[in-house]
């Protein structure tokens, strides 16, 4: 019973780390995309002005 609990504990920690890493990556990706879009919009506004 204890070995199963340890096994599931390791699996859940592993899954948590993967989820955290994916979430972190997505946040960085979204921020990068938003910055890129903001730069493009700013450039277009400059050209319009």
PDB file of N, CA and C in Angstrom:
ATOM      1  N   UNK A   1       0.850  -1.212   0.000  1.00  0.00           N
ATOM      2  CA  UNK A   1       0.000   0.000   0.000  1.00  0.00           C
ATOM      3  C   UNK A   1       0.881   1.256   0.000  1.00  0.00           C
ATOM      4  N   UNK A   2       1.921   1.260   0.839  1.00  0.00           N
ATOM      5  CA  UNK A   2       2.780   2.439   0.944  1.00  0.00           C
ATOM      6  C   UNK A   2       3.544   2.679  -0.364  1.00  0.00           C
ATOM      7  N   UNK A   3       3.967   1.580  -1.025  1.00  0.00           N
ATOM      8  CA  UNK A   3       4.703   1.733  -2.284  1.00  0.00           C
ATOM      9  C   UNK A   3       3.799   2.329  -3.357  1.00  0.00           C
ATOM     10  N   UNK A   4       2.528   1.924  -3.368  1.00  0.00           N
ATOM     11  CA  UNK A   4       1.565   2.473  -4.336  1.00  0.00           C
ATOM     12  C   UNK A   4       1.370   3.970  -4.065  1.00  0.00           C
ATOM     13  N   UNK A   5       1.251   4.328  -2.785  1.00  0.00           N
ATOM     14  CA  UNK A   5       1.069   5.728  -2.399  1.00  0.00           C
ATOM     15  C   UNK A   5       2.276   6.549  -2.832  1.00  0.00           C
ATOM     16  N   UNK A   6       3.478   6.016  -2.622  1.00  0.00           N
ATOM     17  CA  UNK A   6       4.703   6.713  -3.027  1.00  0.00           C
ATOM     18  C   UNK A   6       4.730   6.851  -4.547  1.00  0.00           C
ATOM     19  N   UNK A   7       4.342   5.779  -5.244  1.00  0.00           N
ATOM     20  CA  UNK A   7       4.322   5.799  -6.709  1.00  0.00           C
ATOM     21  C   UNK A   7       3.376   6.859  -7.242  1.00  0.00           C
ATOM     22  N   UNK A   8       2.158   6.903  -6.702  1.00  0.00           N
ATOM     23  CA  UNK A   8       1.180   7.889  -7.146  1.00  0.00           C
ATOM     24  C   UNK A   8       1.616   9.292  -6.752  1.00  0.00           C
ATOM     25  N   UNK A   9       2.286   9.402  -5.597  1.00  0.00           N
ATOM     26  CA  UNK A   9       2.801  10.701  -5.161  1.00  0.00           C
ATOM     27  C   UNK A   9       3.830  11.228  -6.141  1.00  0.00           C
ATOM     28  N   UNK A  10       4.765  10.348  -6.546  1.00  0.00           N
ATOM     29  CA  UNK A  10       5.778  10.744  -7.529  1.00  0.00           C
ATOM     30  C   UNK A  10       5.123  11.125  -8.848  1.00  0.00           C
ATOM     31  N   UNK A  11       4.140  10.343  -9.267  1.00  0.00           N
ATOM     32  CA  UNK A  11       3.451  10.612 -10.534  1.00  0.00           C
ATOM     33  C   UNK A  11       2.748  11.961 -10.484  1.00  0.00           C
ATOM     34  N   UNK A  12       2.083  12.254  -9.357  1.00  0.00           N
ATOM     35  CA  UNK A  12       1.349  13.517  -9.246  1.00  0.00           C
ATOM     36  C   UNK A  12       2.319  14.698  -9.203  1.00  0.00           C
ATOM     37  N   UNK A  13       3.467  14.512  -8.535  1.00  0.00           N
ATOM     38  CA  UNK A  13       4.474  15.583  -8.502  1.00  0.00           C
ATOM     39  C   UNK A  13       5.003  15.814  -9.910  1.00  0.00           C
ATOM     40  N   UNK A  14       5.281  14.705 -10.608  1.00  0.00           N
ATOM     41  CA  UNK A  14       5.786  14.789 -11.989  1.00  0.00           C
ATOM     42  C   UNK A  14       4.771  15.512 -12.872  1.00  0.00           C
ATOM     43  N   UNK A  15       3.505  15.144 -12.739  1.00  0.00           N
ATOM     44  CA  UNK A  15       2.429  15.763 -13.528  1.00  0.00           C
ATOM     45  C   UNK A  15       2.319  17.243 -13.175  1.00  0.00           C
ATOM     46  N   UNK A  16       2.436  17.556 -11.879  1.00  0.00           N
ATOM     47  CA  UNK A  16       2.352  18.951 -11.435  1.00  0.00           C
ATOM     48  C   UNK A  16       3.476  19.778 -12.053  1.00  0.00           C
ATOM     49  N   UNK A  17       4.700  19.203 -12.066  1.00  0.00           N
ATOM     50  CA  UNK A  17       5.840  19.916 -12.639  1.00  0.00           C
ATOM     51  C   UNK A  17       5.643  20.155 -14.127  1.00  0.00           C
ATOM     52  N   UNK A  18       5.115  19.147 -14.823  1.00  0.00           N
ATOM     53  CA  UNK A  18       4.857  19.286 -16.260  1.00  0.00           C
ATOM     54  C   UNK A  18       3.800  20.369 -16.491  1.00  0.00           C
ATOM     55  N   UNK A  19       2.721  20.325 -15.698  1.00  0.00           N
ATOM     56  CA  UNK A  19       1.649  21.332 -15.824  1.00  0.00           C
ATOM     57  C   UNK A  19       2.201  22.730 -15.559  1.00  0.00           C
ATOM     58  N   UNK A  20       3.025  22.853 -14.507  1.00  0.00           N
ATOM     59  CA  UNK A  20       3.599  24.152 -14.150  1.00  0.00           C
ATOM     60  C   UNK A  20       4.511  24.658 -15.268  1.00  0.00           C
ATOM     61  N   UNK A  21       5.309  23.749 -15.832  1.00  0.00           N
ATOM     62  CA  UNK A  21       6.222  24.123 -16.908  1.00  0.00           C
ATOM     63  C   UNK A  21       5.446  24.560 -18.146  1.00  0.00           C
ATOM     64  N   UNK A  22       4.377  23.820 -18.482  1.00  0.00           N
ATOM     65  CA  UNK A  22       3.555  24.164 -19.644  1.00  0.00           C
ATOM     66  C   UNK A  22       2.885  25.521 -19.442  1.00  0.00           C
ATOM     67  N   UNK A  23       2.376  25.745 -18.240  1.00  0.00           N
ATOM     68  CA  UNK A  23       1.706  27.013 -17.927  1.00  0.00           C
ATOM     69  C   UNK A  23       2.703  28.163 -18.040  1.00  0.00           C
ATOM     70  N   UNK A  24       3.909  27.942 -17.505  1.00  0.00           N
ATOM     71  CA  UNK A  24       4.975  28.957 -17.552  1.00  0.00           C
ATOM     72  C   UNK A  24       5.324  29.256 -19.007  1.00  0.00           C
ATOM     73  N   UNK A  25       5.479  28.194 -19.814  1.00  0.00           N
ATOM     74  CA  UNK A  25       5.821  28.354 -21.226  1.00  0.00           C
ATOM     75  C   UNK A  25       4.723  29.114 -21.960  1.00  0.00           C
ATOM     76  N   UNK A  26       3.462  28.763 -21.681  1.00  0.00           N
ATOM     77  CA  UNK A  26       2.337  29.432 -22.337  1.00  0.00           C
ATOM     78  C   UNK A  26       2.299  30.913 -21.975  1.00  0.00           C
ATOM     79  N   UNK A  27       2.557  31.229 -20.703  1.00  0.00           N
ATOM     80  CA  UNK A  27       2.570  32.638 -20.277  1.00  0.00           C
ATOM     81  C   UNK A  27       3.642  33.412 -21.032  1.00  0.00           C
ATOM     82  N   UNK A  28       4.853  32.825 -21.123  1.00  0.00           N
ATOM     83  CA  UNK A  28       5.953  33.483 -21.840  1.00  0.00           C
ATOM     84  C   UNK A  28       5.575  33.664 -23.304  1.00  0.00           C
ATOM     85  N   UNK A  29       4.978  32.612 -23.889  1.00  0.00           N
ATOM     86  CA  UNK A  29       4.585  32.648 -25.296  1.00  0.00           C
ATOM     87  C   UNK A  29       3.545  33.733 -25.545  1.00  0.00           C
ATOM     88  N   UNK A  30       2.530  33.784 -24.690  1.00  0.00           N
ATOM     89  CA  UNK A  30       1.460  34.785 -24.831  1.00  0.00           C
ATOM     90  C   UNK A  30       2.033  36.196 -24.700  1.00  0.00           C
ATOM     91  N   UNK A  31       2.903  36.403 -23.706  1.00  0.00           N
ATOM     92  CA  UNK A  31       3.509  37.721 -23.503  1.00  0.00           C
ATOM     93  C   UNK A  31       4.324  38.117 -24.734  1.00  0.00           C
ATOM     94  N   UNK A  32       5.086  37.149 -25.279  1.00  0.00           N
ATOM     95  CA  UNK A  32       5.901  37.421 -26.467  1.00  0.00           C
ATOM     96  C   UNK A  32       5.020  37.802 -27.655  1.00  0.00           C
ATOM     97  N   UNK A  33       3.914  37.063 -27.836  1.00  0.00           N
ATOM     98  CA  UNK A  33       2.998  37.351 -28.948  1.00  0.00           C
ATOM     99  C   UNK A  33       2.369  38.731 -28.773  1.00  0.00           C
ATOM    100  N   UNK A  34       1.920  39.022 -27.562  1.00  0.00           N
ATOM    101  CA  UNK A  34       1.292  40.321 -27.289  1.00  0.00           C
ATOM    102  C   UNK A  34       2.274  41.461 -27.549  1.00  0.00           C
ATOM    103  N   UNK A  35       3.517  41.305 -27.073  1.00  0.00           N
ATOM    104  CA  UNK A  35       4.535  42.336 -27.309  1.00  0.00           C
ATOM    105  C   UNK A  35       4.769  42.519 -28.799  1.00  0.00           C
ATOM    106  N   UNK A  36       4.839  41.403 -29.519  1.00  0.00           N
ATOM    107  CA  UNK A  36       5.061  41.446 -30.969  1.00  0.00           C
ATOM    108  C   UNK A  36       3.911  42.174 -31.664  1.00  0.00           C
ATOM    109  N   UNK A  37       2.673  41.826 -31.265  1.00  0.00           N
ATOM    110  CA  UNK A  37       1.498  42.471 -31.867  1.00  0.00           C
ATOM    111  C   UNK A  37       1.465  43.956 -31.524  1.00  0.00           C
ATOM    112  N   UNK A  38       1.780  44.296 -30.273  1.00  0.00           N
ATOM    113  CA  UNK A  38       1.789  45.700 -29.860  1.00  0.00           C
ATOM    114  C   UNK A  38       2.793  46.493 -30.681  1.00  0.00           C
ATOM    115  N   UNK A  39       3.958  45.877 -30.940  1.00  0.00           N
ATOM    116  CA  UNK A  39       4.999  46.537 -31.730  1.00  0.00           C
ATOM    117  C   UNK A  39       4.492  46.775 -33.143  1.00  0.00           C
ATOM    118  N   UNK A  40       3.849  45.771 -33.734  1.00  0.00           N
ATOM    119  CA  UNK A  40       3.318  45.904 -35.091  1.00  0.00           C
ATOM    120  C   UNK A  40       2.237  46.974 -35.153  1.00  0.00           C
ATOM    121  N   UNK A  41       1.350  46.991 -34.164  1.00  0.00           N
ATOM    122  CA  UNK A  41       0.271  47.982 -34.125  1.00  0.00           C
ATOM    123  C   UNK A  41       0.869  49.384 -33.984  1.00  0.00           C
ATOM    124  N   UNK A  42       1.878  49.517 -33.103  1.00  0.00           N
ATOM    125  CA  UNK A  42       2.531  50.813 -32.902  1.00  0.00           C
ATOM    126  C   UNK A  42       3.184  51.290 -34.195  1.00  0.00           C
ATOM    127  N   UNK A  43       3.837  50.371 -34.900  1.00  0.00           N
ATOM    128  CA  UNK A  43       4.482  50.727 -36.169  1.00  0.00           C
ATOM    129  C   UNK A  43       3.453  51.172 -37.196  1.00  0.00           C
ATOM    130  N   UNK A  44       2.324  50.459 -37.266  1.00  0.00           N
ATOM    131  CA  UNK A  44       1.264  50.822 -38.218  1.00  0.00           C
ATOM    132  C   UNK A  44       0.692  52.193 -37.892  1.00  0.00           C
ATOM    133  N   UNK A  45       0.524  52.470 -36.594  1.00  0.00           N
ATOM    134  CA  UNK A  45      -0.004  53.771 -36.190  1.00  0.00           C
ATOM    135  C   UNK A  45       0.973  54.881 -36.569  1.00  0.00           C
ATOM    136  N   UNK A  46       2.254  54.604 -36.405  1.00  0.00           N
ATOM    137  CA  UNK A  46       3.272  55.598 -36.779  1.00  0.00           C
ATOM    138  C   UNK A  46       3.188  55.895 -38.278  1.00  0.00           C
ATOM    139  N   UNK A  47       3.028  54.836 -39.080  1.00  0.00           N
ATOM    140  CA  UNK A  47       2.957  55.022 -40.522  1.00  0.00           C
ATOM    141  C   UNK A  47       1.700  55.791 -40.909  1.00  0.00           C
ATOM    142  N   UNK A  48       0.601  55.528 -40.197  1.00  0.00           N
ATOM    143  CA  UNK A  48      -0.641  56.257 -40.482  1.00  0.00           C
ATOM    144  C   UNK A  48      -0.491  57.733 -40.123  1.00  0.00           C
ATOM    145  N   UNK A  49       0.201  58.009 -39.030  1.00  0.00           N
ATOM    146  CA  UNK A  49       0.410  59.392 -38.614  1.00  0.00           C
ATOM    147  C   UNK A  49       1.399  60.052 -39.577  1.00  0.00           C
TER     148      UNK A  49
END
